[in-house]
Tab-separated table of C-alpha atoms in Angstrom:
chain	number	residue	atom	x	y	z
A	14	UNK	CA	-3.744	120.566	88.718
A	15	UNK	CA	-6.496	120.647	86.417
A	16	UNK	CA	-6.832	117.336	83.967
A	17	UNK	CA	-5.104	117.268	80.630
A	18	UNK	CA	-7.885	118.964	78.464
A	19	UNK	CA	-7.455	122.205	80.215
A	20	UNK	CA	-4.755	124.636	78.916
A	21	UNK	CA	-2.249	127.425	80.674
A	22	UNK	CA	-0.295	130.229	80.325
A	23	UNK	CA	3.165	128.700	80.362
A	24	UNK	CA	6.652	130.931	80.076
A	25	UNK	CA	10.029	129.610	80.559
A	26	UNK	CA	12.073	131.869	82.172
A	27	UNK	CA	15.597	132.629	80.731
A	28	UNK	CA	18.893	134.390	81.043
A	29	UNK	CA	18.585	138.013	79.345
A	30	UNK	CA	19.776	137.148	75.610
A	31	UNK	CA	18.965	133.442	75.683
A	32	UNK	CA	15.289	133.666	74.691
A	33	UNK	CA	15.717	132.916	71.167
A	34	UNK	CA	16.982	129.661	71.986
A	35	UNK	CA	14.601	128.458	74.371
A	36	UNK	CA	12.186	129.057	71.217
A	37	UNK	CA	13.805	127.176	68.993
A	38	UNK	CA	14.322	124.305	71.381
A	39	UNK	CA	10.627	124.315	72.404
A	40	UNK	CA	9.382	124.233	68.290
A	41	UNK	CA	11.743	120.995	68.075
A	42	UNK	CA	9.396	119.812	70.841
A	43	UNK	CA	6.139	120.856	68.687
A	44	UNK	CA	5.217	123.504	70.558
A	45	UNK	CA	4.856	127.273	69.541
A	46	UNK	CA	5.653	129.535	71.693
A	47	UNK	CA	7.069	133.383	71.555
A	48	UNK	CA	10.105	135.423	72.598
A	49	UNK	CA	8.988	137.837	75.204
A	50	UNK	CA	11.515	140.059	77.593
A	51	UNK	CA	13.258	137.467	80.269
A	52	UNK	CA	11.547	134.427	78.269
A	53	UNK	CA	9.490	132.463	76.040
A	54	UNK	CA	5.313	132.295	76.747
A	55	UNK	CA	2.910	129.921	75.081
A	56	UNK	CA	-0.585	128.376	75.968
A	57	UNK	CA	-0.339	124.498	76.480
A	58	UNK	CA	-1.579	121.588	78.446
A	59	UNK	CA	0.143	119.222	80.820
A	60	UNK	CA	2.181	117.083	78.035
A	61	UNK	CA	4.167	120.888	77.345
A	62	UNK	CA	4.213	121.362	80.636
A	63	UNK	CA	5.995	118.266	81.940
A	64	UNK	CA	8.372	118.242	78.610
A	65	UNK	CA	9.354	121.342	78.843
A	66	UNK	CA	10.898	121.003	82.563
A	67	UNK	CA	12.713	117.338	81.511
A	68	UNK	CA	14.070	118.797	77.768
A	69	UNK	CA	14.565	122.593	77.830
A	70	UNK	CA	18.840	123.038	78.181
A	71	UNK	CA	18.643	126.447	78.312
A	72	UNK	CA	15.901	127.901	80.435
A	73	UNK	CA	15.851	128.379	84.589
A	74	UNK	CA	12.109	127.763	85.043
A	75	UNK	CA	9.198	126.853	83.863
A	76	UNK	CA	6.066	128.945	85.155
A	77	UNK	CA	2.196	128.118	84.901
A	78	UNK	CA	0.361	131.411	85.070
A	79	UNK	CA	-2.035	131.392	88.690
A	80	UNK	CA	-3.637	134.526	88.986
A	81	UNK	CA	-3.498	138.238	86.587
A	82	UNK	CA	-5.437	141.284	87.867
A	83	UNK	CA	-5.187	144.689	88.907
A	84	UNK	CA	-5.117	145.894	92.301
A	85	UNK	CA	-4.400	149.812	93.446
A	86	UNK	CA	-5.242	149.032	97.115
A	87	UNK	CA	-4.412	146.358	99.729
A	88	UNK	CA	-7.895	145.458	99.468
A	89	UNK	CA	-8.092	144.860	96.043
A	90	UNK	CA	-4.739	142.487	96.459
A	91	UNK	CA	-6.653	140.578	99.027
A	92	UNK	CA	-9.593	140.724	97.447
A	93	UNK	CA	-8.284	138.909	94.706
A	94	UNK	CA	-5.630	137.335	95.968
A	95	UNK	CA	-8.356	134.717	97.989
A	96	UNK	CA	-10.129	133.659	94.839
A	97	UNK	CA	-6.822	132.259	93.094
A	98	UNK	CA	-6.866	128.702	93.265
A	99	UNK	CA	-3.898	128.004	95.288
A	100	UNK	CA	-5.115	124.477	95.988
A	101	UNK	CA	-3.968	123.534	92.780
A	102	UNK	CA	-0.198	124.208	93.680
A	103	UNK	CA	-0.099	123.366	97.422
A	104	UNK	CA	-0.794	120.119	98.962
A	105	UNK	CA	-2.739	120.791	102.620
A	106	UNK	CA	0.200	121.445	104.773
A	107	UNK	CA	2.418	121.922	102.425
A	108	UNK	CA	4.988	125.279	102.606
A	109	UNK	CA	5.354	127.875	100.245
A	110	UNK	CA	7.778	130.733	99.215
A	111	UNK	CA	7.082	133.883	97.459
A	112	UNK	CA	9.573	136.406	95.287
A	113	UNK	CA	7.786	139.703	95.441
A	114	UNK	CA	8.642	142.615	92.731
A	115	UNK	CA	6.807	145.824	92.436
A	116	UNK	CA	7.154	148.513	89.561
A	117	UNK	CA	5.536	151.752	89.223
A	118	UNK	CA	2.385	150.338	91.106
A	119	UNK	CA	0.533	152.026	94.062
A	120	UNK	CA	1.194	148.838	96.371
A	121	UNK	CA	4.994	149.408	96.334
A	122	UNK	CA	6.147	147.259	99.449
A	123	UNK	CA	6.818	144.438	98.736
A	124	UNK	CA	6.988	143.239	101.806
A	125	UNK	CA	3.236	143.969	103.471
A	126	UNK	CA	2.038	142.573	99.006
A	127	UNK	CA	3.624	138.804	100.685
A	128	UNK	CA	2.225	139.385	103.541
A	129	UNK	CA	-1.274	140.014	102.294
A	130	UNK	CA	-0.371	137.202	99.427
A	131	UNK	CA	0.587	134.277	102.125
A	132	UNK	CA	-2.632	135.487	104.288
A	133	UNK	CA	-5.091	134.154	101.549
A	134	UNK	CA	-2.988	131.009	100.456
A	135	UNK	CA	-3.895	129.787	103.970
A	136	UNK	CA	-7.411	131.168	103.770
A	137	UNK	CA	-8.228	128.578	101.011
A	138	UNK	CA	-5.554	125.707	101.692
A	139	UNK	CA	-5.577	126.023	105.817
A	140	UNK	CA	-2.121	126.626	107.961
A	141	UNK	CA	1.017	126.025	105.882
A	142	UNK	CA	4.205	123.891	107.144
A	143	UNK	CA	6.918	126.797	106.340
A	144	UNK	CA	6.649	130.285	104.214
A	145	UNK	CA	9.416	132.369	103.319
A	146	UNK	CA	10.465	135.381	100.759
A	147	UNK	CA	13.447	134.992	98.459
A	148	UNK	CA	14.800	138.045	96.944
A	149	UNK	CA	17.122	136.890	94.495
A	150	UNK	CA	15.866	137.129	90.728
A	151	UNK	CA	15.383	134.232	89.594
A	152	UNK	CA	14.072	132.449	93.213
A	153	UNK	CA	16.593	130.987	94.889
A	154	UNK	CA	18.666	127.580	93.820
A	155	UNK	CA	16.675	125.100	95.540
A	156	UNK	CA	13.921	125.194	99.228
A	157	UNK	CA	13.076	121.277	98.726
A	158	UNK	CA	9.533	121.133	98.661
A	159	UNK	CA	8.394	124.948	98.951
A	160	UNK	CA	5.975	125.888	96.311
A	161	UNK	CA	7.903	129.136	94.702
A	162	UNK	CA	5.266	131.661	93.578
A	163	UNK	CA	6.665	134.541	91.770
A	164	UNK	CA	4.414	138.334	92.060
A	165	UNK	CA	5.029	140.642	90.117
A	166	UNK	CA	3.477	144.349	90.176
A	167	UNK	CA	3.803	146.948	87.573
A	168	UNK	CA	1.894	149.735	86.859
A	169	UNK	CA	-0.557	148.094	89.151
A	170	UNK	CA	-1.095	145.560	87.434
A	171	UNK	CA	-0.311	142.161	88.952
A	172	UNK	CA	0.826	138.495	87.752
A	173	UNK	CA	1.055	135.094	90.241
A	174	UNK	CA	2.542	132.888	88.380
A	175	UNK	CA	3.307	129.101	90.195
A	176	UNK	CA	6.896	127.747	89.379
A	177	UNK	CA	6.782	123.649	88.152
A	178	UNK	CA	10.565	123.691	87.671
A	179	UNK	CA	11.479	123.326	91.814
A	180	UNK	CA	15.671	123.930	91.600
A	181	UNK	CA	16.626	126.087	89.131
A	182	UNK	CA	16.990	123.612	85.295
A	183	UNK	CA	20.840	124.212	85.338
A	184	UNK	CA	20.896	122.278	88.181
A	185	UNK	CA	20.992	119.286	86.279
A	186	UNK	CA	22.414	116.948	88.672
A	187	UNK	CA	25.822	116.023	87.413
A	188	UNK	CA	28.162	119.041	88.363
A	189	UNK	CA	29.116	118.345	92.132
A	190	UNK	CA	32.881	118.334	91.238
A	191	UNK	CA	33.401	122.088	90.428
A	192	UNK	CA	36.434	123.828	88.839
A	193	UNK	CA	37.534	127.470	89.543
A	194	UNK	CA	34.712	130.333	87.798
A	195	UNK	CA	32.539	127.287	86.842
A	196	UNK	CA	29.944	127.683	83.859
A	197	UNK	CA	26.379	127.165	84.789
A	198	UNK	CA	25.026	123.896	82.628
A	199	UNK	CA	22.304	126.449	80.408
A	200	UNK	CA	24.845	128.841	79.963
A	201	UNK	CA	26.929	126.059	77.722
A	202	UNK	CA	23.964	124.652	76.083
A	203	UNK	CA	23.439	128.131	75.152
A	204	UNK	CA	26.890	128.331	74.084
A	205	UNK	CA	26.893	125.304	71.691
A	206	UNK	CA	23.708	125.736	70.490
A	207	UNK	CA	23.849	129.960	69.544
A	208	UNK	CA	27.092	128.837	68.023
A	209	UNK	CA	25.326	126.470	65.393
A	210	UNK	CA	27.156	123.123	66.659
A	211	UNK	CA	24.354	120.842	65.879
A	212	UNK	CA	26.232	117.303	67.827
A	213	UNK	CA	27.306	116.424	64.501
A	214	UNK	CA	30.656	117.025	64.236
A	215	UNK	CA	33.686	116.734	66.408
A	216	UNK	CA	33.573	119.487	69.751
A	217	UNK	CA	36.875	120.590	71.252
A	218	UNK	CA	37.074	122.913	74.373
A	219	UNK	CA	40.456	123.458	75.285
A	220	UNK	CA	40.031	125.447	78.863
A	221	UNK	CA	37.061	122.797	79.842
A	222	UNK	CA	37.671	123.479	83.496
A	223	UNK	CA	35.218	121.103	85.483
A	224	UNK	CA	33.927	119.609	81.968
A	225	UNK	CA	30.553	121.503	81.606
A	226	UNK	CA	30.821	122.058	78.117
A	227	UNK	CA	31.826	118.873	76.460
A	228	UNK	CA	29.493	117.154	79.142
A	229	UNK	CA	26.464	119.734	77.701
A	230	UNK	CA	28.103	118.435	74.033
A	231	UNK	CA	27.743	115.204	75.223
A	232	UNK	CA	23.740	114.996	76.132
A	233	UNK	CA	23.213	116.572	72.996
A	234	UNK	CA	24.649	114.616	70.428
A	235	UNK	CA	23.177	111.345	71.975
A	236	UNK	CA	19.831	113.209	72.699
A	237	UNK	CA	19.587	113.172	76.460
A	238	UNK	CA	17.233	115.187	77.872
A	239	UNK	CA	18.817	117.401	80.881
A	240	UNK	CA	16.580	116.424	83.345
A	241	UNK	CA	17.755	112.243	82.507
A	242	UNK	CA	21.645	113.522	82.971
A	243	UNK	CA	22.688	110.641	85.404
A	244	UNK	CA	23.542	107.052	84.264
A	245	UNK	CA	20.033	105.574	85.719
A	246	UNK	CA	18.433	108.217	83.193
A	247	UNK	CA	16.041	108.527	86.070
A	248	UNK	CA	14.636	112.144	86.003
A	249	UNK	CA	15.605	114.821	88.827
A	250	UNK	CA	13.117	116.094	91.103
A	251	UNK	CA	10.696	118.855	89.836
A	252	UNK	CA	8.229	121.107	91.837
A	253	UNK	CA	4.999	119.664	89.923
A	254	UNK	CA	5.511	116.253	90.694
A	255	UNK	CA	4.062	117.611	94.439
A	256	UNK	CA	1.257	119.517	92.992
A	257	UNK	CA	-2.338	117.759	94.421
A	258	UNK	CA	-3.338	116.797	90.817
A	259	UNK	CA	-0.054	116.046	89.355
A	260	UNK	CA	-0.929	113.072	86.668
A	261	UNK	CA	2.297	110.481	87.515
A	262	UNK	CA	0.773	108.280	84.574
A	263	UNK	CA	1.341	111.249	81.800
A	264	UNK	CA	5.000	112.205	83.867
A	265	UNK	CA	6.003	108.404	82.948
A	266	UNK	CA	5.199	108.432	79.467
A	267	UNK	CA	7.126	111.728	79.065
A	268	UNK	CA	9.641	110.111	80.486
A	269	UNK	CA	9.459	107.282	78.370
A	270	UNK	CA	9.403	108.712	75.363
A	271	UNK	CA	12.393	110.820	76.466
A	272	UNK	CA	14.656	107.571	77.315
A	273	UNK	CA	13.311	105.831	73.771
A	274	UNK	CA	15.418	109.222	72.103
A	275	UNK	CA	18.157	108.544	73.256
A	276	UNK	CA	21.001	107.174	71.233
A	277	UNK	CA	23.717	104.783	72.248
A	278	UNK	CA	26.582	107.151	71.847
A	279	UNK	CA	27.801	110.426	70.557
A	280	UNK	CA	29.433	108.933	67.357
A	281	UNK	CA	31.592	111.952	67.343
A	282	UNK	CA	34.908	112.811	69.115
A	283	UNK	CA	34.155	115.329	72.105
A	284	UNK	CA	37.256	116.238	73.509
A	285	UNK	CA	37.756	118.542	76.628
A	286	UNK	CA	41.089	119.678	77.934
A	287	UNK	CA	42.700	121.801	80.734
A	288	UNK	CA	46.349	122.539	81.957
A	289	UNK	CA	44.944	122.286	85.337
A	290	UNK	CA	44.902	118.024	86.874
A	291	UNK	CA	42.424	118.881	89.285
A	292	UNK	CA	39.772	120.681	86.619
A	293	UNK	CA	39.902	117.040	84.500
A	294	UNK	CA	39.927	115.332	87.492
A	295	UNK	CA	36.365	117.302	88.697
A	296	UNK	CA	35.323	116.990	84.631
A	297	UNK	CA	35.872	113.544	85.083
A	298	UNK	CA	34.091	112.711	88.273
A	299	UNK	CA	31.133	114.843	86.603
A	300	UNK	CA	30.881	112.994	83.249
A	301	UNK	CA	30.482	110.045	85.250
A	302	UNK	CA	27.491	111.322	87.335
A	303	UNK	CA	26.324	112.453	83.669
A	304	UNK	CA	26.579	109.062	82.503
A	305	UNK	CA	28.434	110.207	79.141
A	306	UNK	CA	31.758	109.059	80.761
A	307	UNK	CA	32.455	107.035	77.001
A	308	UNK	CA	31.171	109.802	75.073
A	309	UNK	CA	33.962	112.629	76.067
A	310	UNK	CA	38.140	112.011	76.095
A	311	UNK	CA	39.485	114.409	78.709
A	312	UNK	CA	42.754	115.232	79.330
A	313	UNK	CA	45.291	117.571	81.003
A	314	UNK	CA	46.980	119.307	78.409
A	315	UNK	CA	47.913	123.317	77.515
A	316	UNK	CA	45.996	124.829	74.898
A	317	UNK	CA	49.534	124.654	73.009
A	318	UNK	CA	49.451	121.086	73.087
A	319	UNK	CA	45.746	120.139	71.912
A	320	UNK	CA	45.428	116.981	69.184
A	321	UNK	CA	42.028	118.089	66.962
A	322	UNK	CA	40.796	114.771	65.534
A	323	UNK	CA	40.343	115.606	61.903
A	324	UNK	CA	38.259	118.332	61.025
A	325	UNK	CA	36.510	119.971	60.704
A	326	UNK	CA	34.293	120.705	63.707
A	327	UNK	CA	34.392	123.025	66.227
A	328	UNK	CA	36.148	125.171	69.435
A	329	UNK	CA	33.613	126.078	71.615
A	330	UNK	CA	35.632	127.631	75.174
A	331	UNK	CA	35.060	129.951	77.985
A	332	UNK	CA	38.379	131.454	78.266
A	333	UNK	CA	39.192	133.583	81.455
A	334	UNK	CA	37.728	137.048	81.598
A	335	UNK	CA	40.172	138.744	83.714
A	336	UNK	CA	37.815	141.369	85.328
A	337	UNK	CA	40.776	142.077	88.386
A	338	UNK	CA	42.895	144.873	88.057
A	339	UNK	CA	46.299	143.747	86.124
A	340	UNK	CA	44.950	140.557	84.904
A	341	UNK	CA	44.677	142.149	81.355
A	342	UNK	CA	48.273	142.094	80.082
A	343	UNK	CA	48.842	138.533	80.744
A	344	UNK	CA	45.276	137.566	79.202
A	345	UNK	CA	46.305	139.532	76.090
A	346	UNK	CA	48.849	137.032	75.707
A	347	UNK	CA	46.601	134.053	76.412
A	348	UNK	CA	43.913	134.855	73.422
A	349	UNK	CA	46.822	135.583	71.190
A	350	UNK	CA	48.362	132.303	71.851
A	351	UNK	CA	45.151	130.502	71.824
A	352	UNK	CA	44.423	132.394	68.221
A	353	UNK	CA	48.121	131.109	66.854
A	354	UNK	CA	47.236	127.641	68.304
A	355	UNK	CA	44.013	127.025	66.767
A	356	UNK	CA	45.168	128.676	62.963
A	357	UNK	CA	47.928	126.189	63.153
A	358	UNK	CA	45.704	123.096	64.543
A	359	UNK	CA	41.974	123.955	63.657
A	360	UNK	CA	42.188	125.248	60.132
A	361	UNK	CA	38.857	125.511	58.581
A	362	UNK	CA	37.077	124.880	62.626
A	363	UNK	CA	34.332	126.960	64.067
A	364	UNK	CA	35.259	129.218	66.694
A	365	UNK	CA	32.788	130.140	69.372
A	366	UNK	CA	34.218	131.928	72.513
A	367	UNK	CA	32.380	133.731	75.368
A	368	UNK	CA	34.171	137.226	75.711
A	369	UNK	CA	33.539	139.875	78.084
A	370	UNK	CA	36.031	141.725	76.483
A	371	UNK	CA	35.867	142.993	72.365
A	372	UNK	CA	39.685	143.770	72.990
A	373	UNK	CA	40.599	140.286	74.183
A	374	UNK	CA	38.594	138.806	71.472
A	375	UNK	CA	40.327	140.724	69.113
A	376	UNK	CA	43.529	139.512	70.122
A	377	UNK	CA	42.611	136.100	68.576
A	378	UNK	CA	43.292	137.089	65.151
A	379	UNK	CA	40.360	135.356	64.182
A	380	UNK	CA	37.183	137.361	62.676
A	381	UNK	CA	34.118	136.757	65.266
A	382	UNK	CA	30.733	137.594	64.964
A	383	UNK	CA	28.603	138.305	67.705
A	384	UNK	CA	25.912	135.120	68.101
A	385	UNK	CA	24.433	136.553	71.084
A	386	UNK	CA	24.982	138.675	74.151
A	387	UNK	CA	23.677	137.716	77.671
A	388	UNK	CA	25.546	137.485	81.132
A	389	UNK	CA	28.129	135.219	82.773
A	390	UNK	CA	27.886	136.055	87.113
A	391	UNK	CA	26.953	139.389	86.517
A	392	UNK	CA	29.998	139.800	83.955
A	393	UNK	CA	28.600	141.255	80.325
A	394	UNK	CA	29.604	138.621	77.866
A	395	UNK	CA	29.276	138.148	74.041
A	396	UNK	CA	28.804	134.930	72.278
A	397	UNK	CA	31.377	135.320	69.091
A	398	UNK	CA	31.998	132.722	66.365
A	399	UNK	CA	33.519	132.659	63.230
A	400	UNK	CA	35.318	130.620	61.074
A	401	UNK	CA	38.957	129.655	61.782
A	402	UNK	CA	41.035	130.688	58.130
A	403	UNK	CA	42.793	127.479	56.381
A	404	UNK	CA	41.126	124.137	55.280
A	405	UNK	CA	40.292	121.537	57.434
A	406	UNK	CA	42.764	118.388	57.618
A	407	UNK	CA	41.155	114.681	56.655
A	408	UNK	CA	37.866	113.841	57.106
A	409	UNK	CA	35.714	114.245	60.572
């Protein structure tokens, strides 16, 4: 990698819908960057770089830009495709995997563009140990240490861009214990944060399944970063730390300065509950691997029976979507109950829900705006929040 004066093209790749975030997240961190389609781009030097990958909650990856250019033949591709310095990304028998996309472009197989794409990574950085093509969008979950490279052709034009992110962010560490439909880690960021819950006031989630939410609440009220979610606050493994020039002495003061934010507890009540033992007993286990086992209280209780400290604060859940045939009457019931529960329990609360469903939602009884709309495994889903009618009891 280049030294610290010299500055990239940098885009964190998000979930369609969560863009926004990522923005704001990054300008906490100083840095500037835009929304663009699938993302957020800016230009930046190692210090973004490595910060990025250890803070942002609700990105996938973080990409350095390697190569741009146009090519119309297979010629071209090679052509340039041998001057990119792939030297930077790959350590001399080191392995590599490429995910391949073409658009509207005259080299439309993508298959025989890898090809042509692996045949001049080992022109400049000699035989490689392993090279493979993922297919999947966003790279595959995790290859160890295979370089990722992701190449992307439209209208003949093509971008390499390197990934420094390794596993996919969500993958924060924590979550081995899974409930049934688990929520991926960025996807409940995403969901406290697009709901305006700030880690200053008391967090309920009364369906927490395996805990991801209130453990998500959690990091954020005591300001641990989501690459330091274990209880040695060590950081998780990340694809630059292999690169040839990777600079360990900036890494540690990243790092440093990461573990210095961190506070000594939530100071709020964040409270997860679920009617099913083993979900609280997986939440458990994973608040523990988390290390924010004293900053949540779970327990296994029905929505009907939840105890809100005083308010007010908020309900942020991921109720069940129902997308099987003849699920849909008995979910009806479900959001009405939960919508009776929390008028009677949560006056004057935030609501924020994740609903696949405008109908469901609407059995709440609550009025919901829409926050933001992005995707839950392939399911359409809708952010909605509003405020629960009544006044809040006592003080939070």
């Amino acid at each position: 990698m280049p030294g610290p004066e010299d500055r990239h093209s940098l885009f964190a790749i998000t979930a369609p819908g969560l863009e926004p975030l990522a923005q704001a997240e990054l300008r906490a961190l100083g840095i500037d960057a835009v929304v663009e389609p699938g993302g957020v781009a800016w230009t930046g030097g190692l210090d973004d770089l490595y910060a990025a990958n250890l803070h942002l909650r609700t990105a996938s990856r973080v990409t350095v830009l390697a190569a741009g250019f146009r090519a119309r033949t297979f010629f071209e591709l090679e052509r340039h495709a041998r001057k990119v310095p792939w030297e930077r990304w790959i350590p001399r028998g080191g392995a590599v995997r490429l995910r391949v996309t073409s658009k509207k472009s005259k080299l439309y197989h993508e298959g025989a563009i890898a090809q042509r794409v692996l045949e001049a990574i080992e022109h400049r950085v000699g035989p490689l140990a392993g090279s493979g093509v993922v297919d999947d969008e966003e790279g595959g979950e995790d290859a160890g240490d295979a370089q990722l490279f992701i190449v992307r052709f439209v209208r003949d034009a093509c971008t390499i861009r390197a990934d420094a992110s390794g596993a996919l962010l969500h993958l924060r560490g924590y979550r081995q214990a899974l409930a049934r439909a688990p929520l991926r880690e960025t996807l409940a960021a995403a969901m406290l944060l697009g709901s305006g819950w700030k880690g200053e006031s008391p967090l309920l989630d009364p369906m927490c399944g395996s805990g991801t939410i209130p453990i998500e609440a959690a990091l954020i009220a005591r300001h641990i970063a989501p690459g330091l979610a274990n209880p040695e606050r060590e950081p998780r493994r990340y694809a630059f730390a292999a690169w040839p020039e990777f600079d360990a002495a900036r890494w540690s003061a990243i790092v440093a300065r990461a573990r210095g934010e961190i506070r000594p507890a939530a100071g709020i009540r964040i409270l997860g509950s679920d009617r099913d033992e083993g979900a609280i007993e997986a939440a458990t286990a994973n608040a523990a691997r988390a290390g924010v086992s004293e900053d949540v209280d779970l327990s296994v209780r029905a929505v009907s029976a939840i105890d809100p400290p005083p308010g007010p604060g908020s309900v942020v859940i991921n109720p069940p979507y129902g997308v099987r045939v003849g699920e849909r009457d008995p979910l009806r019931n479900l959001y009405a109950a939960l919508g009776r529960t929390l008028r009677a329990r949560c006056p004057g609360w935030t609501l924020a829900l994740l609903s696949p469903d405008r109908g469901l939602e609407g059995q709440v009884g609550i009025p919901l705006d829409e926050a933001l709309r992005t995707s839950n495994g392939g399911i359409p889903v809708r952010l909605v929040a509003g405020r629960v009618p009544g006044e809040p009891t006592g003080d939070a």
